[in-house]
Coordinates of C-alpha atoms and ligand atoms in Angstrom, one line a residue:
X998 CA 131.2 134.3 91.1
X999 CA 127.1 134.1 91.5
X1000 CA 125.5 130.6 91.2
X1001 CA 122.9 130.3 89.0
X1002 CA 120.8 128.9 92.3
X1003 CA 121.6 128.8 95.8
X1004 CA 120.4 125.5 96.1
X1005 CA 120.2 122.2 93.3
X1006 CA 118.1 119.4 94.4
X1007 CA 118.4 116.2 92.3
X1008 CA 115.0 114.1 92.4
X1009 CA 111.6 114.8 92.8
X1010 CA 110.7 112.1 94.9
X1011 CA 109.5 112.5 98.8
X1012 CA 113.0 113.1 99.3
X1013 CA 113.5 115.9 96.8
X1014 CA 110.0 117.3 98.0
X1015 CA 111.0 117.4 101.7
X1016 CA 113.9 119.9 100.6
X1017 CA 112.0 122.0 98.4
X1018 CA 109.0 122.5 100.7
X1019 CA 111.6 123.3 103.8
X1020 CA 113.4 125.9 101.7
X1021 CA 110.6 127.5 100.8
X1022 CA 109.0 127.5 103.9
X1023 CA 112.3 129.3 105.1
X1024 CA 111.8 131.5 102.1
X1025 CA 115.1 130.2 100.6
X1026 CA 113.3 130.7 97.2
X1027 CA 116.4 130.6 95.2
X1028 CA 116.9 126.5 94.2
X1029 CA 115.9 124.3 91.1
X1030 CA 115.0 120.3 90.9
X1031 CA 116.5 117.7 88.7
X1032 CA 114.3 115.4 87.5
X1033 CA 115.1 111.9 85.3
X1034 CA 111.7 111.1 85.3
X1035 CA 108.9 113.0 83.6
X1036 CA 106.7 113.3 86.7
X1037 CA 107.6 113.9 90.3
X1038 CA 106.9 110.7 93.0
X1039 CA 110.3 108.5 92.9
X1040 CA 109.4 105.2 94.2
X1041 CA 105.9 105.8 94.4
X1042 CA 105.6 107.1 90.3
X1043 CA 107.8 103.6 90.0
X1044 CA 106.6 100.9 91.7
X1045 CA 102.9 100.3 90.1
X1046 CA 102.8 96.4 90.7
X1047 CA 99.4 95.0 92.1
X1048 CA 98.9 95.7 95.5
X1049 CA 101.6 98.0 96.0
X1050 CA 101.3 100.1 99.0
X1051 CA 103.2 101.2 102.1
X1052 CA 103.6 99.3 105.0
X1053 CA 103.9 103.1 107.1
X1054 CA 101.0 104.3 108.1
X1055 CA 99.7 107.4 106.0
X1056 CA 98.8 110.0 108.2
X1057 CA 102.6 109.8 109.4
X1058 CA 103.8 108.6 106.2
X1059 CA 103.7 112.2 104.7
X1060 CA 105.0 115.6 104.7
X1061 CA 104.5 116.9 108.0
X1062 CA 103.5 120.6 106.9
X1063 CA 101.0 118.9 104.5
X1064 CA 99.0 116.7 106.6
X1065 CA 96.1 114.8 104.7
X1066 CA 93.1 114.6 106.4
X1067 CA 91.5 112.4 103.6
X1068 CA 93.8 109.6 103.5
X1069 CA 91.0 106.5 102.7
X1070 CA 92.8 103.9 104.9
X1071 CA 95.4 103.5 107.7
X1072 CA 97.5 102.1 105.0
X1073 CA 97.4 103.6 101.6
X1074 CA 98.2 102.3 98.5
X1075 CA 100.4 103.5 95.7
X1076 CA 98.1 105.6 93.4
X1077 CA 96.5 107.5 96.7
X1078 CA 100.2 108.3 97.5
X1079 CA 101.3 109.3 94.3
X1080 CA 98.1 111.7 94.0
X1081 CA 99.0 113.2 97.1
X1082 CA 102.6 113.7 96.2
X1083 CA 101.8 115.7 93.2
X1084 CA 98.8 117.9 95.1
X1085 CA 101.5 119.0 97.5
X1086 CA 103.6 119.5 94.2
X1087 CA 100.8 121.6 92.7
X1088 CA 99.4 123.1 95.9
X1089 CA 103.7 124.6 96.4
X1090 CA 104.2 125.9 92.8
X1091 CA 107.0 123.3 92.8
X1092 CA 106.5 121.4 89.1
X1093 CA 107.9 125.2 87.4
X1094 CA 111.0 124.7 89.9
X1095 CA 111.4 121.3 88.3
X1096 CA 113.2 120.4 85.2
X1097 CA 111.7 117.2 84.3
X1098 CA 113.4 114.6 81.8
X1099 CA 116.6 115.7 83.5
X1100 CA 119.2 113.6 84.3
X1101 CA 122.5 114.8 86.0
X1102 CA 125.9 113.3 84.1
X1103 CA 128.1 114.9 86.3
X1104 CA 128.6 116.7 89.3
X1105 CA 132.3 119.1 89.7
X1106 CA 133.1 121.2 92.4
X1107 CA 134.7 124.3 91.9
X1108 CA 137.2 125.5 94.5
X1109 CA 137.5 128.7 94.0
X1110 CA 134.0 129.3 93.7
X1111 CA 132.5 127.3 96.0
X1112 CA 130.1 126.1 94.1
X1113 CA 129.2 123.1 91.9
X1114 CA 128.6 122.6 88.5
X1115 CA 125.7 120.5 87.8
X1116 CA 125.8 119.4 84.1
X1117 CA 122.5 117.1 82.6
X1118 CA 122.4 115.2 79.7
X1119 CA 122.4 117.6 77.0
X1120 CA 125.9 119.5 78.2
X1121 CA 123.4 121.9 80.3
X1122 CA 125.9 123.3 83.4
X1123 CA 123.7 124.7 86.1
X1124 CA 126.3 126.6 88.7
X1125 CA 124.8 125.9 92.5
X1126 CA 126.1 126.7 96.1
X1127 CA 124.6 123.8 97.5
X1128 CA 123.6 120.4 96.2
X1129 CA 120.9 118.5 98.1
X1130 CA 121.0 114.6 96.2
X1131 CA 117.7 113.2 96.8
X1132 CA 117.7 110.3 94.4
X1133 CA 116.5 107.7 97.1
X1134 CA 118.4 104.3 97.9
X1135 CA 115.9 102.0 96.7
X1136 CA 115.7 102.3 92.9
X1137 CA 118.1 100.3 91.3
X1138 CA 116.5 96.7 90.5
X1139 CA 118.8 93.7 92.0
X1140 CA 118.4 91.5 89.0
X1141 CA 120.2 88.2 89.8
X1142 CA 121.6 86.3 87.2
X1143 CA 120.7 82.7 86.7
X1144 CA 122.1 80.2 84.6
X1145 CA 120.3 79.8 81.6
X1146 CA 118.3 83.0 82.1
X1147 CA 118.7 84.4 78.4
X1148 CA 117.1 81.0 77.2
X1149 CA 113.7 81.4 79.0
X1150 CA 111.1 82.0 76.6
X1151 CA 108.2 83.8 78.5
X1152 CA 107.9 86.7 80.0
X1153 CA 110.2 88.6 82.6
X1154 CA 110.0 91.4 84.6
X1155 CA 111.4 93.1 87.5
X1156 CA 108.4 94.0 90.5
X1157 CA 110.1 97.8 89.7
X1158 CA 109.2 97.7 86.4
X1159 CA 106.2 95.7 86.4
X1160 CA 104.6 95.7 83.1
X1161 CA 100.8 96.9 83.0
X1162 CA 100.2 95.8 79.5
X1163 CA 100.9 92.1 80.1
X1164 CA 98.2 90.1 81.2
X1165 CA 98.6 87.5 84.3
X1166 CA 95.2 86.2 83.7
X1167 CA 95.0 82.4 83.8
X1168 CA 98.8 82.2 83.2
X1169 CA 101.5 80.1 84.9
X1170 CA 103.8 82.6 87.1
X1171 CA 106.8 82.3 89.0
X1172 CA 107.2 85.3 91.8
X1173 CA 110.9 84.7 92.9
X1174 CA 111.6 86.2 96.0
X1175 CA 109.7 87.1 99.5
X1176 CA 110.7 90.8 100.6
X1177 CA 108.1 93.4 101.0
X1178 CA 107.3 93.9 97.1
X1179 CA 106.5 90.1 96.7
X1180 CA 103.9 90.0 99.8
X1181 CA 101.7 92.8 98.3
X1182 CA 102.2 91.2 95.0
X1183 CA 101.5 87.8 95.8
X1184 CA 98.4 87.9 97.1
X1185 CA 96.9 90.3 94.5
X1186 CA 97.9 88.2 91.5
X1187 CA 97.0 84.6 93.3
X1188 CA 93.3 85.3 92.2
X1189 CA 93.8 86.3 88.3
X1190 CA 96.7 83.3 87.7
X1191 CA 95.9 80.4 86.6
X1192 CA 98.9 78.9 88.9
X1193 CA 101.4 80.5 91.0
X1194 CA 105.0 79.7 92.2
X1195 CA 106.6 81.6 95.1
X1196 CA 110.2 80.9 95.0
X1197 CA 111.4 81.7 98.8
X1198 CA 115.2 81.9 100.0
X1199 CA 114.9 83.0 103.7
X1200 CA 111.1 83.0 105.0
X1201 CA 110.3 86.5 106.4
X1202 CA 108.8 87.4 109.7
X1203 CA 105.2 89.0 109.0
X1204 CA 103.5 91.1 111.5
X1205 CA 99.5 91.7 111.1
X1206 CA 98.6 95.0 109.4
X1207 CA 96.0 97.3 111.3
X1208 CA 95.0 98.1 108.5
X1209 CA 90.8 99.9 107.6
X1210 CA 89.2 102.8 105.4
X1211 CA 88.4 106.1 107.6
X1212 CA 85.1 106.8 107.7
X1213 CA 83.4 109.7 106.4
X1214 CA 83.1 111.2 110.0
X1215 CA 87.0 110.6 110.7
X1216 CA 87.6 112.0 107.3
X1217 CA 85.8 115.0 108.6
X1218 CA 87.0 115.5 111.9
X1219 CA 90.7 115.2 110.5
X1220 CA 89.6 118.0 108.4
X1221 CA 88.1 120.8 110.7
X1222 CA 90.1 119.5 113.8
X1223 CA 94.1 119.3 112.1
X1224 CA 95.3 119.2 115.7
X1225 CA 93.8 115.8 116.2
X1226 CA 94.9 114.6 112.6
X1227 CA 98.5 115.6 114.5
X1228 CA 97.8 114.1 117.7
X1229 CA 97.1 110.7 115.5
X1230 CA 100.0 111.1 113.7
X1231 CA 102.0 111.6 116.6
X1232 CA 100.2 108.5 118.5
X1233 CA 101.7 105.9 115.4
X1234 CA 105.4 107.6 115.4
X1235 CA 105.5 106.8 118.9
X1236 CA 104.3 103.2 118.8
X1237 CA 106.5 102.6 115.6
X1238 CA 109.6 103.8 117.7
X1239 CA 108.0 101.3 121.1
X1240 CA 107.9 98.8 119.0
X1241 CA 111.3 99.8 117.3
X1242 CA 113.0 98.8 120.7
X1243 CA 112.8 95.2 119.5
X1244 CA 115.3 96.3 116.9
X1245 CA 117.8 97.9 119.2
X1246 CA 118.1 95.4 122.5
X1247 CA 115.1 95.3 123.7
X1248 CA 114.9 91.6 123.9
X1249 CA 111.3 91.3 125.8
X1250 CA 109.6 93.4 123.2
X1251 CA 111.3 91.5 120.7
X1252 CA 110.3 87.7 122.1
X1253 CA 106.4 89.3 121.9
X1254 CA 106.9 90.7 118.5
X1255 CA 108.0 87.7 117.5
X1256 CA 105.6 85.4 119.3
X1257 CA 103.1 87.6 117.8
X1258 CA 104.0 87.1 114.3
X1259 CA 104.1 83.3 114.7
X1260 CA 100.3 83.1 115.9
X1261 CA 99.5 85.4 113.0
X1262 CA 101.3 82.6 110.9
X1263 CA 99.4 80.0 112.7
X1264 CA 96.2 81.2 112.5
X1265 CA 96.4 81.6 108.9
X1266 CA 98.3 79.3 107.4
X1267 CA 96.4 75.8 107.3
X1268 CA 98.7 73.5 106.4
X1269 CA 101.3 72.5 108.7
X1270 CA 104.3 71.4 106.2
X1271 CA 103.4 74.9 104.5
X1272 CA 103.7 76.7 107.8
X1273 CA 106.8 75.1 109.0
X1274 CA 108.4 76.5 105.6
X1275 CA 107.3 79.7 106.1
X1276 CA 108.4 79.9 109.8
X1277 CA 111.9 82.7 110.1
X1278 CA 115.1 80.9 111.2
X1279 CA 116.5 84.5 112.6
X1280 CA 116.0 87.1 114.6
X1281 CA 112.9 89.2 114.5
X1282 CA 114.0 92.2 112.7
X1283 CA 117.5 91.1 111.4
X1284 CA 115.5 91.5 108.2
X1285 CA 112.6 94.1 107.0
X1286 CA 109.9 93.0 108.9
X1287 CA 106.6 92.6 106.9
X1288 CA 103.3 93.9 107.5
X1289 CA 100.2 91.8 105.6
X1290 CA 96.9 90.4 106.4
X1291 CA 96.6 88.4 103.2
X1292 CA 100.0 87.2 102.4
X1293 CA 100.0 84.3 104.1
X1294 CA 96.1 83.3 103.1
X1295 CA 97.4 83.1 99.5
X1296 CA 98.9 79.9 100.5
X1297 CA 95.8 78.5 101.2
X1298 CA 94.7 79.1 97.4
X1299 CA 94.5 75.6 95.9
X1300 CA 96.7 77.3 92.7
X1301 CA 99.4 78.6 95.2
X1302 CA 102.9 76.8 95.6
X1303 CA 105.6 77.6 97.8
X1304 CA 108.9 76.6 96.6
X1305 CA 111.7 76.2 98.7
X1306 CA 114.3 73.9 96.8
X1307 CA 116.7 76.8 95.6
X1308 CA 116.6 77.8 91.8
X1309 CA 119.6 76.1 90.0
X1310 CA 118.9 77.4 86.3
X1311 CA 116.2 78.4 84.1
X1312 CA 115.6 77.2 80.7
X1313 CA 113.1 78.0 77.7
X1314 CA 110.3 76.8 79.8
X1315 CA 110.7 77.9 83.0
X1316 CA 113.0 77.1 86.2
X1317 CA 114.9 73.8 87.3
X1318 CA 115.3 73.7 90.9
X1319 CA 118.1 72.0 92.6
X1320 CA 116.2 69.0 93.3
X1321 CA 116.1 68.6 89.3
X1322 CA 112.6 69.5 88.8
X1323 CA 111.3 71.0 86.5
X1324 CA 108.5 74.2 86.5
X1325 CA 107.0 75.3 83.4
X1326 CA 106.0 79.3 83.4
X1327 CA 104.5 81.7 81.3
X1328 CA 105.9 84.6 83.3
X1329 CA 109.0 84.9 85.7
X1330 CA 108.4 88.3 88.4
X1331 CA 112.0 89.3 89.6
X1332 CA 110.8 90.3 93.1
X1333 CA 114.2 90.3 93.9
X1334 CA 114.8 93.8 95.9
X1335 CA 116.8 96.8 95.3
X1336 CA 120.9 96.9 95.2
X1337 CA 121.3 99.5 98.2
X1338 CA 124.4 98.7 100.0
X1339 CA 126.5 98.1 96.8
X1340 CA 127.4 101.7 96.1
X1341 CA 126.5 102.5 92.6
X1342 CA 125.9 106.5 91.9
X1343 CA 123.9 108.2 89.4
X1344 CA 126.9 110.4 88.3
X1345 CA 130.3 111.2 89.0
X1346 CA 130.7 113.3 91.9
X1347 CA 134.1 115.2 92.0
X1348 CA 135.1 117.0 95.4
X1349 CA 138.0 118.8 96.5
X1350 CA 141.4 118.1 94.3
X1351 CA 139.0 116.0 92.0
X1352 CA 138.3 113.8 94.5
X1353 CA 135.9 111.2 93.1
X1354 CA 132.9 109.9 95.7
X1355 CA 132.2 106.5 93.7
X1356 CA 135.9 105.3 94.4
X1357 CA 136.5 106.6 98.3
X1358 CA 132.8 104.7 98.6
X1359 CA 134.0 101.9 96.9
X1360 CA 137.1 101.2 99.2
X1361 CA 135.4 102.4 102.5
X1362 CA 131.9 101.1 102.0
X1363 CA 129.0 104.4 101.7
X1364 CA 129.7 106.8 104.9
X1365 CA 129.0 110.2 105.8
X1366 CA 128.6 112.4 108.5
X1367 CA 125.3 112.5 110.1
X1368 CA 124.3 110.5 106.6
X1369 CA 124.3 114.1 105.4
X1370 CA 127.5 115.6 104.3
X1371 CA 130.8 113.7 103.0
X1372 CA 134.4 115.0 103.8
X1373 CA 136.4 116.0 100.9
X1374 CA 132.9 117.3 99.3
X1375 CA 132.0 120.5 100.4
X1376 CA 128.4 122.2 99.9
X1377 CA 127.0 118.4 99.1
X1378 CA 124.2 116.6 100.8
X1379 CA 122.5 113.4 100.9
X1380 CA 118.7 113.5 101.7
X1381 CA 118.5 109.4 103.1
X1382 CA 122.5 109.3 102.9
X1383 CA 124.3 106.1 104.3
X1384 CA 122.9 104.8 107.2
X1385 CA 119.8 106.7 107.7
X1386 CA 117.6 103.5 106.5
X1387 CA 114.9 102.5 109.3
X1388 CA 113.3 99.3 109.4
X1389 CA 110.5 100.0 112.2
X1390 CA 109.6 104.1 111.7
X1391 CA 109.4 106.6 108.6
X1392 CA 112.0 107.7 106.8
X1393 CA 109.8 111.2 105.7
X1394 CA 110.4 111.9 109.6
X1395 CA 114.7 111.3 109.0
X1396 CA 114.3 113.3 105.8
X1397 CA 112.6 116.6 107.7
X1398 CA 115.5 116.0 110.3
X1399 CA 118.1 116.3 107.8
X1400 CA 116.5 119.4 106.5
X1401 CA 116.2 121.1 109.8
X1402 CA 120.4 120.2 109.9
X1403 CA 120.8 121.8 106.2
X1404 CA 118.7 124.7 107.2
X1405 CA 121.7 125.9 109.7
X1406 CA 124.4 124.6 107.0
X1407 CA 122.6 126.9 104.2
X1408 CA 122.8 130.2 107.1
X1409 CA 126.9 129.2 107.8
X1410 CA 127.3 129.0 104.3
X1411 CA 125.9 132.1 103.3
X1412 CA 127.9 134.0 106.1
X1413 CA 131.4 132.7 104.4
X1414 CA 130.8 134.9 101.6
X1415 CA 130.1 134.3 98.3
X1416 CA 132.8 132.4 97.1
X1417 CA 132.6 129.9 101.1
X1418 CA 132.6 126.4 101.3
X1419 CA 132.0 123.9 104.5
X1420 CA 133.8 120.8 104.5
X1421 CA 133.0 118.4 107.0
X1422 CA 136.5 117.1 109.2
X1423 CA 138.2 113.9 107.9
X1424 CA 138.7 113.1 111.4
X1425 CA 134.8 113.9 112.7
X1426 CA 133.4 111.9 110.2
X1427 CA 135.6 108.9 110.5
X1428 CA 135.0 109.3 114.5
X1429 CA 131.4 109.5 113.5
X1430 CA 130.9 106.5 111.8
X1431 CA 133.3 104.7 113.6
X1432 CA 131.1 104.9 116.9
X1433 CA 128.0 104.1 114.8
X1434 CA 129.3 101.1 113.6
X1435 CA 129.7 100.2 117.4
X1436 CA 125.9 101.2 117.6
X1437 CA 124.9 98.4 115.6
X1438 CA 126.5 96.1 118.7
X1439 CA 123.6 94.5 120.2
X1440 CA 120.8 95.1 117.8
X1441 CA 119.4 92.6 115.5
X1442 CA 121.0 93.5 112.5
X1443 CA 124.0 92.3 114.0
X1444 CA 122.5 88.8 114.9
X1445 CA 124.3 86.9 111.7
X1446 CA 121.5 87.2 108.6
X1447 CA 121.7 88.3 105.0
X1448 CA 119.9 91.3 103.8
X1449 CA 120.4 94.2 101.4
X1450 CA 121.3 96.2 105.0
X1451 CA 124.4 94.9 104.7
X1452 CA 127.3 95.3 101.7
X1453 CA 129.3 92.6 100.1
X1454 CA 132.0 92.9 103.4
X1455 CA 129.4 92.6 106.1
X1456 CA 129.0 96.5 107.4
X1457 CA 125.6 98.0 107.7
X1458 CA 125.8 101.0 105.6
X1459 CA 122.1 101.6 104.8
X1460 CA 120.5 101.7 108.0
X1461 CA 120.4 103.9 111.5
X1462 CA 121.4 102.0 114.3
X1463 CA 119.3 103.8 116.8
X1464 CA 115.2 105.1 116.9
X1465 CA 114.2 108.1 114.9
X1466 CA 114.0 110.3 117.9
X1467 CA 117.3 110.0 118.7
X1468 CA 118.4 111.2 114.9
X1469 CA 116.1 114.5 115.3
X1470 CA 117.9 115.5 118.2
X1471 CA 121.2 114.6 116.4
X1472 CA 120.5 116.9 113.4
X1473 CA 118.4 119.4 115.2
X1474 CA 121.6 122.0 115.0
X1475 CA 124.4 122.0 112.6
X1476 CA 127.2 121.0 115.0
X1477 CA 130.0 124.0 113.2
X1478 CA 132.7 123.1 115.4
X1479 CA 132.4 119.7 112.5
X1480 CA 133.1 121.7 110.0
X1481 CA 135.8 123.3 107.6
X1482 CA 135.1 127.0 106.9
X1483 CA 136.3 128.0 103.8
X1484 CA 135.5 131.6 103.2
Ligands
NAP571 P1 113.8 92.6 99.5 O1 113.1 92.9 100.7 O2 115.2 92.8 99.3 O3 113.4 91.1 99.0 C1 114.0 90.5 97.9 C2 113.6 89.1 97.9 O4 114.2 88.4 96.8 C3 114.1 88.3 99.2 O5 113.1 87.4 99.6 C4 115.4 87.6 98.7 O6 115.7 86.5 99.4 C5 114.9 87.3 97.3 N1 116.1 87.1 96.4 C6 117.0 88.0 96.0 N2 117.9 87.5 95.2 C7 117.5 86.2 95.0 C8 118.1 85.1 94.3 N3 119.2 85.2 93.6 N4 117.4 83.9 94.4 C9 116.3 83.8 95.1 N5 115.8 84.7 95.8 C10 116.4 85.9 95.8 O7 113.1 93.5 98.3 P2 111.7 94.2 98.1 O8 110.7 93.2 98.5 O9 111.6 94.8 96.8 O10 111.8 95.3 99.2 C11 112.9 96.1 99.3 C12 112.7 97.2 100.3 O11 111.8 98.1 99.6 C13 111.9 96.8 101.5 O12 112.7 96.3 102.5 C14 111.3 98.1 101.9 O13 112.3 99.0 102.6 C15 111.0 98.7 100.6 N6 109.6 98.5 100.2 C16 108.7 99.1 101.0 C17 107.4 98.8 100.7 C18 106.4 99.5 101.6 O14 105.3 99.1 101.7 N7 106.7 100.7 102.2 C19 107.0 98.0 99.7 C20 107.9 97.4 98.9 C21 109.3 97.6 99.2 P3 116.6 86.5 100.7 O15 115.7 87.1 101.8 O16 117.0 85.1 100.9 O17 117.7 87.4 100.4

């Protein structure tokens, strides 16, 4: 039986993009996109709260076949990224592959085709050989819920889902939470409010951001000189994954890292109860570590609290903390993070003998092999799987590495004939994961802190335990000897 497509790739965000452009580039021209969304972008089309931007430098925070040599700064912020993300779209042809407003219900493999039936919303079933799941592992809002939340009279909203249309100006707002969303967003709103609470749980460890515009000239030279636009972007991967040694036992590098962020602190941070509050109690790393220049400053604004008493309910008015204060708000920003270790998935996803992906994940806790391919689900593959999270490097660079892996899987495939499967080993994949999990002994993420690495049991599932470099040469080759071959 013929698939309608070789290949079905669900989401059009970087992840989605990084497939497409590596099958075309390999002239695999036979493959469609499912999109939810009405425009292509994922996080970046999503997050539109002030100040967002990525904490990656751009020039190595992007495709690496579609270098941009007009990037305005080191770091760039959303709408730059999201501009360039669509170019690339339009530059490839790639919007008329994409069926936008699409979202996938279910996902059955057929046996004795070897293929899967992708079925959207309206009962559409699209038949595919392969399915590459890009939906990305950061877009489902944690919203916690707080006594008394349903009673609060103002304004919530989630830093995911910020809303444009209300205005901040001169208004009482609460920013709960102190992860990477809330230091962009803090110090962008701290000017327009008329007062501002930041609620923190566990201070974060904040790292300077070498941040500035290009200038014309560089602009230029990027331009009619690509090979040094590749030699700069090739000098940043290689100090992210130096300085990604402080992650993975390199205690020296680590001690100045951290030492490093605390004179940033100190420097700019006046007041000495204020600093002491904001000072980490953990390990450098054990949590995302921030980048920002003017997160910390905020708190020298005169209409800036932080708030550490933990919240104990909220109320019409506002919050009651646990010291039995009372704050009055006008708005409340959830800047609360992402659920990413507690496995939730977009659709049912039924493998061999109707296996069913959701419940194996939910007793096992989300693993895969290579954070690529799952056992018992042949022809299926996760762009940013389980445990191919980074917290020091880019996870564009993971997502071309996986391609380069799915590259090989798509020529094995084909040579099993028409009806072939390949099904990853049982026993190589719980090997696998079993030694990765040992991985994680020694690095910080193992140094007793909470973070949305880590599900409700304690295991890391989201993150790679080792630099990016390492992962390239992992995937470089599909290992077949791994694999079930079903022809
Ligand atoms: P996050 O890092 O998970 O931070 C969530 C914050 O909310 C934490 O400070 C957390 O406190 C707090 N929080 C959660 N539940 C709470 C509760 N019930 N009561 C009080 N406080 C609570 O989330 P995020 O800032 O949205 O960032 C998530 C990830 O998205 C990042 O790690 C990063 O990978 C990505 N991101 C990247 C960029 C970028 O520039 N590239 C920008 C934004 C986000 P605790 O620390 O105590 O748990």
């Amino acid at each position: 039986m013929k698939a309608d497509f070789q290949v079905g790739i669900i989401g059009a965000g970087f992840g989605g993009l990084v497939a497409a452009l590596r099958l075309q580039k390999e002239n695999r021209n036979s493959f469609v996109i499912f999109e939810r969304a009405s425009e292509v972008g994922g996080t970046w089309r999503d997050n539109v709260y002030p100040g967002c931007a990525c904490d990656v430098p751009s020039h190595l925070y992007s495709f690496a076949d579609e270098l941009n040599p007009n990037w305005s700064r080191a770091f760039s912020k959303q709408p730059e990224i999201l501009e360039y993300i669509k170019l690339v779209a339009e530059k490839h042809n790639l919007r008329n592959k994409i069926r936008f407003n699409t979202d996938i219900v279910g996902l059955k493999f057929i046996e004795e085709h070897g293929l899967w039936e992708i079925t959207d919303q309206h009962g559409i079933i699209t038949q595919v050989k392969l399915v590459i799941s890009a939906t990305g592992p950061l877009n489902r809002p944690n919203t916690p819920k707080f006594e008394g939340m349903e009673l609060f009279q103002g304004k919530v909203f989630h830093s995911a889902e910020w809303d444009k249309n209300y205005d901040l100006n001169g208004k009482r707002v609460a920013v709960i939470g102190t992860g990477a969303s809330s230091i962009q967003i803090v110090p962008n709103i701290a000017p327009i409010v008329g007062q501002l609470t930041v609620f923190q749980r566990t201070a974060a460890w904040v790292q300077m951001r070498p941040d500035h515009a290009f200038s014309g000239f560089a602009k230029g030279l990027f331009k009619t000189a690509p090979a040094i636009n590749k030699l700069y972007r090739e000098m940043i991967y290689w100090r992210n994954e130096f300085f990604g040694k402080a992650f993975v036992g390199n205690e020296t590098i680590n001690r100045i890292g951290s030492k490093l962020s605390l004179r940033h602190l100190s420097k700019q941070v006046s007041d000495p109860e204020t600093r002491r509050k904001l000072t980490p109690n953990y390990k450098m790393g054990c949590k995302r570590v921030l980048v920002s220049n003017d997160y910390y400053p905020a708190f020298n604004r005169l209409n800036v609290t932080l708030e550490t008493t933990s919240i104990q309910e909220w109320n019409a008015k506002g919050i009651i903390t646990a010291d039995g204060r009372q704050h009055d708000f006008d708005a409340i920003v959830l800047a609360t993070g992402f659920v990413a270790a507690e496995i939730e998935l977009y659709t049912t996803i039924s493998g061999l003998n109707n296996r069913d992906l959701l419940s194996e994940w939910r007793q096992t806790g989300a693993q895969a092999y290579r954070g690529t391919t799952v056992s018992g689900f042949p022809n299926l593959a996760f762009i940013l799987g389980p445990n191919t999270g980074l917290g020091h490097n880019s996870v564009v660079h993971m997502m071309e590495s996986q391609m380069n892996y799915l590259v090989d899987y798509l020529k094995l495939l084909e040579n099993q004939g028409p009806n072939g499967y390949l099904d990853v080993k049982a026993d190589v994949q719980a090997k696998h994961n079993q030694q990765l999990q040992t991985q994680f002994e020694g690095t910080v993420w193992q140094s007793g802190c909470q973070s949305w690495y880590l599900n409700r049991e304690g295991k890391n599932t989201t993150l790679y335990p080792r630099l990016t470099a390492q992962f390239r040469k992992e995937l470089r080759h599909l290992d077949e000897g791994a694999y079930e071959l079903v022809g």
